[in-house]
Coordinates of C-alpha atoms and ligand atoms in Angstrom, one line a residue:
M211 CA -1.1 -20.2 -20.1
K212 CA -0.6 -20.6 -16.6
A213 CA 1.0 -18.2 -13.9
V214 CA 4.8 -19.3 -13.0
I215 CA 6.2 -17.9 -9.9
T216 CA 9.4 -16.4 -11.3
S217 CA 11.1 -14.7 -7.8
T218 CA 10.7 -14.1 -4.3
A219 CA 11.5 -12.0 -1.4
K220 CA 10.6 -11.7 2.3
Y221 CA 11.1 -8.7 4.7
L222 CA 11.3 -9.5 8.5
P223 CA 11.9 -6.5 10.8
E224 CA 14.7 -6.7 13.1
S225 CA 13.4 -6.0 16.2
I226 CA 12.2 -9.7 18.1
L227 CA 9.4 -9.7 20.6
S228 CA 10.1 -12.7 22.6
N229 CA 7.8 -14.9 25.2
R230 CA 9.9 -13.7 27.3
D231 CA 9.3 -10.6 26.7
L232 CA 5.6 -10.5 27.2
E233 CA 6.1 -12.4 30.2
N234 CA 6.9 -9.0 31.6
I235 CA 4.1 -7.0 30.1
L236 CA 1.3 -9.9 30.4
D237 CA 0.2 -12.4 33.0
T238 CA 1.3 -15.1 30.5
N239 CA 4.3 -17.6 30.3
D240 CA 6.7 -18.8 27.4
E241 CA 5.3 -22.6 28.0
W242 CA 1.4 -21.8 28.2
I243 CA 2.4 -19.8 25.0
R244 CA 4.7 -22.6 23.4
T245 CA 2.4 -25.5 23.6
R246 CA -0.7 -23.9 22.9
T247 CA 0.7 -22.0 19.6
G248 CA 4.2 -23.4 19.1
I249 CA 5.3 -19.6 19.0
R250 CA 8.7 -19.0 20.6
E251 CA 9.1 -15.0 19.2
R252 CA 7.3 -12.6 16.9
R253 CA 9.2 -9.3 15.0
I254 CA 7.6 -6.3 15.4
L255 CA 8.4 -2.9 13.1
K256 CA 9.1 -0.3 16.0
D257 CA 9.5 2.8 13.7
P258 CA 5.9 4.8 13.9
E259 CA 6.6 6.6 10.8
K260 CA 7.1 3.1 9.1
A261 CA 4.0 0.8 8.2
T262 CA 3.0 -2.1 5.8
S263 CA 3.8 -0.2 2.7
Y264 CA 7.8 0.0 4.0
L265 CA 7.6 -3.8 4.8
C266 CA 6.3 -4.2 1.1
T267 CA 8.4 -1.9 -0.6
E268 CA 11.4 -3.6 0.6
V269 CA 9.8 -7.5 -0.7
A270 CA 9.1 -5.4 -4.1
Q271 CA 12.8 -3.9 -4.2
Q272 CA 14.4 -7.6 -3.5
I273 CA 11.8 -8.9 -6.0
L274 CA 12.9 -6.2 -8.9
E275 CA 16.6 -7.1 -8.0
K276 CA 16.2 -10.9 -7.8
R277 CA 14.8 -11.1 -11.5
G278 CA 16.7 -8.4 -12.9
I279 CA 13.8 -6.5 -13.8
S280 CA 13.1 -2.8 -13.7
A281 CA 10.0 -1.4 -12.1
A282 CA 8.5 0.0 -15.4
E283 CA 8.2 -3.6 -16.6
I284 CA 5.5 -4.4 -13.7
D285 CA 2.1 -4.7 -14.8
L286 CA 0.3 -4.9 -11.3
I287 CA 0.9 -4.6 -7.8
I288 CA -1.7 -6.6 -5.8
V289 CA -0.7 -6.2 -1.7
A290 CA -3.0 -8.7 0.6
T291 CA -3.7 -6.7 3.9
M292 CA -5.7 -6.1 6.5
T293 CA -3.3 -4.0 8.2
P294 CA -2.9 -0.8 5.6
D295 CA -1.2 2.4 6.2
M296 CA -4.3 3.9 5.7
I297 CA -7.8 2.9 5.0
F298 CA -7.4 5.0 1.2
P299 CA -5.4 5.1 -0.3
S300 CA -4.3 1.4 -1.4
T301 CA -1.1 0.1 0.5
A302 CA -0.2 -1.0 -3.2
C303 CA -0.5 2.5 -4.7
L304 CA 1.8 3.6 -2.0
V305 CA 4.1 0.7 -2.8
Q306 CA 4.2 1.5 -6.6
K307 CA 5.0 4.9 -5.7
D308 CA 8.1 4.3 -3.8
I309 CA 9.5 1.3 -6.7
Q310 CA 8.5 3.8 -9.3
A311 CA 6.3 1.0 -11.3
M312 CA 4.6 3.7 -13.4
N313 CA 3.1 1.5 -15.5
A314 CA 1.5 -1.0 -13.3
W315 CA -1.7 -0.2 -11.4
A316 CA -2.4 -1.4 -7.9
F317 CA -4.7 -2.5 -5.7
D318 CA -5.4 -4.2 -2.0
L319 CA -7.1 -7.2 -1.3
S320 CA -8.9 -7.8 1.7
G321 CA -9.0 -11.1 2.6
A322 CA -7.2 -11.7 6.1
C323 CA -5.1 -14.5 6.7
S324 CA -5.9 -15.9 3.5
G325 CA -5.5 -12.5 1.3
F326 CA -2.3 -13.9 0.1
L327 CA -3.9 -17.2 -1.5
Y328 CA -6.9 -14.9 -2.7
A329 CA -4.5 -12.4 -4.3
L330 CA -2.3 -15.4 -5.7
N331 CA -5.2 -16.7 -7.6
T332 CA -6.5 -13.4 -8.7
G333 CA -3.0 -12.2 -10.0
A334 CA -2.9 -15.5 -12.1
Q335 CA -6.4 -15.1 -13.6
F336 CA -4.3 -11.8 -15.7
I337 CA -1.7 -13.9 -16.4
T338 CA -3.9 -16.6 -17.4
A339 CA -6.1 -13.8 -19.5
G340 CA -2.8 -13.1 -21.6
T341 CA -3.0 -9.4 -20.8
H342 CA -0.7 -9.1 -18.2
K343 CA 3.0 -10.2 -18.2
K344 CA 4.4 -9.4 -14.6
V345 CA 2.3 -9.5 -11.1
L346 CA 3.7 -8.4 -8.1
V347 CA 1.8 -10.4 -5.2
I348 CA 2.6 -9.2 -1.9
G349 CA 1.1 -10.3 1.5
G350 CA 2.3 -7.7 4.0
E351 CA 1.2 -6.9 7.4
K352 CA 2.2 -4.6 10.6
M353 CA -0.3 -6.3 12.7
S354 CA 1.5 -4.5 16.1
A355 CA -0.5 -1.8 14.8
I356 CA -3.9 -3.1 15.9
M357 CA -2.4 -5.6 19.0
D358 CA -4.2 -4.4 22.2
Y359 CA -0.7 -5.3 24.4
T360 CA -3.0 -5.6 27.6
D361 CA -4.8 -9.1 26.0
R362 CA -2.9 -11.7 26.5
S363 CA -5.5 -14.0 24.4
T364 CA -4.3 -12.2 21.2
S365 CA -1.0 -10.1 21.5
V366 CA 1.1 -13.3 21.8
L367 CA 0.1 -14.7 19.0
F368 CA 0.7 -12.2 16.0
G369 CA 3.6 -10.4 14.5
D370 CA 4.7 -8.0 11.6
G371 CA 6.6 -9.2 8.1
A372 CA 6.1 -9.2 4.4
A373 CA 6.8 -11.6 1.5
G374 CA 5.6 -11.6 -2.0
V375 CA 6.5 -13.1 -5.3
L376 CA 6.5 -12.2 -9.3
L377 CA 4.3 -14.0 -11.4
E378 CA 4.8 -14.6 -15.0
P379 CA 3.3 -16.6 -18.0
G380 CA 5.0 -20.1 -18.1
K381 CA 6.1 -21.6 -20.9
D382 CA 4.4 -24.5 -21.0
D383 CA 1.6 -25.8 -19.1
S384 CA 3.1 -27.9 -16.7
H385 CA 4.1 -25.7 -14.2
G386 CA 2.5 -22.9 -12.3
L387 CA -0.8 -22.4 -10.2
I388 CA -2.7 -25.4 -11.2
D389 CA -5.8 -25.3 -9.6
A390 CA -7.3 -23.1 -6.2
R391 CA -10.3 -23.5 -4.4
L392 CA -11.3 -20.9 -2.4
Y393 CA -14.2 -20.2 0.4
S394 CA -15.7 -17.5 2.4
D395 CA -18.1 -17.6 5.2
G396 CA -19.1 -14.3 6.4
R397 CA -21.5 -16.1 9.2
G398 CA -18.2 -16.4 11.0
G399 CA -17.2 -12.4 10.9
D400 CA -18.2 -11.7 14.8
N401 CA -15.2 -13.7 16.0
L402 CA -12.4 -12.7 14.4
C403 CA -12.8 -8.8 13.5
M404 CA -11.8 -5.2 14.2
P405 CA -14.7 -3.5 15.1
G406 CA -13.8 0.1 15.4
G407 CA -12.5 2.7 12.5
G408 CA -14.5 1.8 9.4
S409 CA -18.0 3.8 8.3
L410 CA -20.0 1.2 11.1
R411 CA -17.9 2.7 13.8
P412 CA -15.6 6.0 12.6
T413 CA -13.1 6.8 15.4
T414 CA -14.6 8.7 18.6
H415 CA -13.6 8.7 21.7
E416 CA -15.6 6.1 22.4
T417 CA -14.3 3.6 20.2
V418 CA -10.8 4.3 21.4
D419 CA -12.2 4.1 25.0
R420 CA -13.8 0.9 24.4
K421 CA -10.6 -0.8 22.6
L422 CA -12.3 -1.3 19.0
H423 CA -9.6 -0.6 17.3
Y424 CA -7.8 -3.7 18.2
L425 CA -8.4 -7.0 16.8
Q426 CA -10.8 -8.8 18.6
Q427 CA -10.7 -13.4 18.6
D428 CA -12.8 -15.7 20.2
G429 CA -9.9 -18.2 19.8
R430 CA -11.9 -21.0 20.7
Q431 CA -14.3 -20.6 17.8
V432 CA -12.3 -19.9 15.2
F433 CA -9.7 -22.8 16.2
K434 CA -12.8 -25.3 15.7
S435 CA -13.6 -23.8 12.5
A436 CA -9.8 -23.1 11.5
V437 CA -9.1 -27.0 11.8
V438 CA -11.9 -28.1 9.7
G439 CA -11.9 -25.6 7.1
M440 CA -8.0 -26.3 6.4
A441 CA -8.0 -29.9 6.7
D442 CA -11.3 -30.4 4.2
V443 CA -9.7 -27.8 1.7
A444 CA -6.2 -29.5 1.6
A445 CA -8.3 -32.9 1.1
E446 CA -10.1 -31.4 -1.6
V447 CA -7.4 -29.8 -3.6
M448 CA -5.2 -33.2 -3.4
N449 CA -8.8 -35.5 -4.7
R450 CA -9.3 -32.8 -7.1
N451 CA -5.9 -33.2 -8.7
H452 CA -5.2 -36.9 -8.3
L453 CA -2.5 -36.5 -5.5
T454 CA -1.4 -39.1 -3.0
S455 CA 0.9 -37.7 0.0
E456 CA 3.5 -39.1 -1.7
D457 CA 2.7 -36.7 -4.5
I458 CA 3.2 -33.5 -2.4
D459 CA 6.3 -32.1 -1.7
F460 CA 6.1 -29.4 0.7
L461 CA 2.6 -28.9 2.4
I462 CA 3.1 -24.5 3.2
P463 CA 0.0 -23.9 5.7
H464 CA -1.1 -20.2 7.1
Q465 CA 1.0 -20.2 10.4
A466 CA -1.8 -19.6 12.9
N467 CA -1.3 -22.2 15.4
H468 CA 1.2 -25.4 15.6
R469 CA -2.0 -27.1 16.1
I470 CA -3.9 -26.3 13.3
I471 CA -0.8 -26.9 11.5
Q472 CA -0.6 -30.5 12.5
A473 CA -4.1 -31.9 12.1
T474 CA -4.0 -30.5 8.6
A475 CA -1.0 -32.2 7.8
E476 CA -2.3 -35.4 9.6
R477 CA -5.6 -35.5 7.5
M478 CA -3.4 -35.3 4.2
G479 CA -1.2 -38.2 5.5
I480 CA 1.8 -36.0 5.0
D481 CA 5.0 -35.7 7.4
M482 CA 5.7 -33.1 9.0
E483 CA 8.9 -33.0 7.5
K484 CA 7.3 -31.6 4.2
V485 CA 5.6 -29.4 6.3
A486 CA 6.7 -25.3 6.1
I487 CA 7.2 -23.9 9.3
N488 CA 8.2 -21.2 10.7
I489 CA 5.4 -19.7 13.6
D490 CA 8.0 -20.2 16.3
R491 CA 10.2 -17.1 15.0
Y492 CA 7.3 -14.9 13.9
G493 CA 4.1 -16.1 15.0
N494 CA 1.1 -15.3 12.9
T495 CA 1.8 -12.5 10.0
S496 CA -1.6 -13.1 8.9
A497 CA -1.5 -12.3 5.0
A498 CA 2.3 -12.5 5.1
T499 CA 2.4 -16.1 6.4
I500 CA 2.5 -18.1 3.6
P501 CA 4.5 -16.1 0.9
I502 CA 6.9 -16.1 3.9
C503 CA 7.2 -19.9 4.0
I504 CA 7.6 -19.9 0.4
A505 CA 10.4 -17.0 0.2
E506 CA 12.1 -19.1 3.3
L507 CA 12.4 -22.4 1.0
D508 CA 13.1 -21.2 -2.1
E509 CA 16.7 -18.7 -0.5
E510 CA 17.4 -22.2 1.0
G511 CA 17.2 -23.9 -2.5
K512 CA 14.8 -26.7 -1.7
L513 CA 12.2 -25.7 -4.2
Q514 CA 12.7 -28.0 -7.2
T515 CA 11.0 -27.8 -10.9
G516 CA 8.7 -30.1 -10.5
N517 CA 7.8 -29.9 -7.0
N518 CA 4.4 -30.2 -6.1
L519 CA 3.3 -27.6 -3.5
I520 CA -0.1 -27.1 -1.3
L521 CA -0.9 -23.7 0.3
V522 CA -3.7 -23.6 2.7
S523 CA -5.4 -21.3 5.0
F524 CA -7.8 -19.8 7.4
G525 CA -8.7 -16.4 8.2
A526 CA -10.9 -14.1 9.1
G527 CA -14.5 -13.5 7.4
Y528 CA -14.5 -16.9 7.7
T529 CA -11.8 -16.9 4.3
W530 CA -10.1 -20.2 3.9
G531 CA -9.0 -22.0 0.7
G532 CA -6.1 -24.5 -0.7
I533 CA -3.7 -23.8 -4.0
Y534 CA -2.1 -26.2 -5.9
L535 CA 1.2 -25.2 -7.8
N536 CA 4.0 -26.9 -9.5
W537 CA 7.4 -24.9 -9.0
L538 CA 9.1 -24.1 -12.4
Ligands
COA683 N1 -0.9 -17.3 28.5 C1 -1.9 -18.0 29.5 N2 -3.1 -18.0 29.6 C2 -3.6 -17.4 28.4 C3 -3.4 -17.1 27.4 C4 -1.8 -16.2 27.4 N3 -1.4 -16.0 26.0 N4 -4.3 -16.5 27.0 C5 -5.5 -17.0 27.0 N5 -5.0 -17.7 28.6 C6 -5.8 -18.8 29.3 C7 -7.2 -18.6 29.2 O1 -7.5 -17.1 29.7 C8 -7.9 -19.4 29.6 O2 -8.0 -20.0 30.8 P1 -9.2 -20.5 31.7 O3 -9.1 -21.5 31.3 O4 -8.7 -20.1 33.2 O5 -10.3 -19.4 31.4 C9 -7.1 -21.2 29.3 O6 -5.6 -20.4 28.9 C10 -7.0 -21.2 28.0 O7 -8.3 -20.6 27.2 P2 -8.6 -20.8 25.5 O8 -8.8 -19.6 24.9 O9 -9.6 -21.8 25.5 O10 -6.8 -21.4 24.9 P3 -6.9 -22.6 24.1 O11 -6.0 -23.7 24.2 O12 -8.1 -22.3 23.1 O13 -5.9 -21.8 23.0 C11 -5.9 -19.9 21.1 C12 -6.3 -20.3 22.1 C13 -5.9 -18.6 20.6 C14 -4.2 -19.9 21.3 C15 -5.9 -20.9 20.0 O14 -7.6 -20.6 20.5 C16 -6.4 -20.7 18.8 O15 -5.1 -20.7 18.2 N6 -7.1 -20.0 18.2 C17 -7.2 -19.7 16.8 C18 -6.3 -18.6 16.4 C19 -6.1 -18.3 15.0 O16 -6.2 -19.1 14.7 N7 -6.4 -16.8 15.1 C20 -5.9 -16.2 13.4 C21 -7.3 -16.5 12.7 S1 -6.5 -17.8 11.1

């Protein structure tokens, strides 16, 4: 039994942080950011009382409404995030409480920018096993909470947002999640991390003074690995499933850099018209980029029954992967 996506939703906070706004606080400029990354603006959750669980709850509520089901019907909630409200309890448990899904168990999945693909494949296993009927899979991030807005090399890249899907058993085996290839390589860990706040470096005056509670990245190293990782896994998923570029209706790549997306599409021989892109409007929302793209395509009525979708991602860990979906 395959897991099919029966509903989608996204939530982006209203407040816009444009490249021009960043020019006022950093030694950067709109032209550099657009040509190097493809980003024009990103959304920021400004309310200090709200965090990732708020974004994910908005998504979960929309999904329940769209599907016309009650929260009590949800069996499992998985939230992919690297910016949980707290280290514990999990953000997924906070969402479970907020939507009152009292029959669901809930957990967070830490896969950084590949978190949604990891979570989607994980959720699908419970459907395929026949033990769960309705699984909510959400990717959500308040990246602004871990940005150093004095560091131009990282803070221009990321934004806040969330999106998700409802997984249910398909009626036959032709639609749904067909194949997944997921990878990790911990040797890349130091190139993209938040060093402080965990059990290795608990919060102290010193960790705060040394800015260890912000995202740190060696952009050039990550760029090189991401280009190879995303293109390789996309090609692998195509080959394993005997797909040519003509067979693919949409490529839905993680939105970290327009140049990485282009290189992946080129390697797959796919026209840019078939590539979902919203990095210009939202920046890199980490685990939320791919489900935001899916929700946008769905809202615009572009996804038709039988469409072949390839999802690909790369992120901290390193983590990367590709998923082949046939749309219900
Ligand atoms: N505005 C203006 N100049 C900037 C800048 C900014 N926001 N950020 C960096 N620069 C400068 C650098 O200081 C450097 O100057 P120098 O040559 O005088 O030292 C120059 O621009 C080039 O920096 P570099 O880091 O080599 O640029 P790049 O072409 O590699 O682009 C990234 C930087 C971050 C956009 C790019 O490396 C990238 O996208 N990496 C992958 C990011 C990613 O995918 N992360 C998430 C994981 S999926």
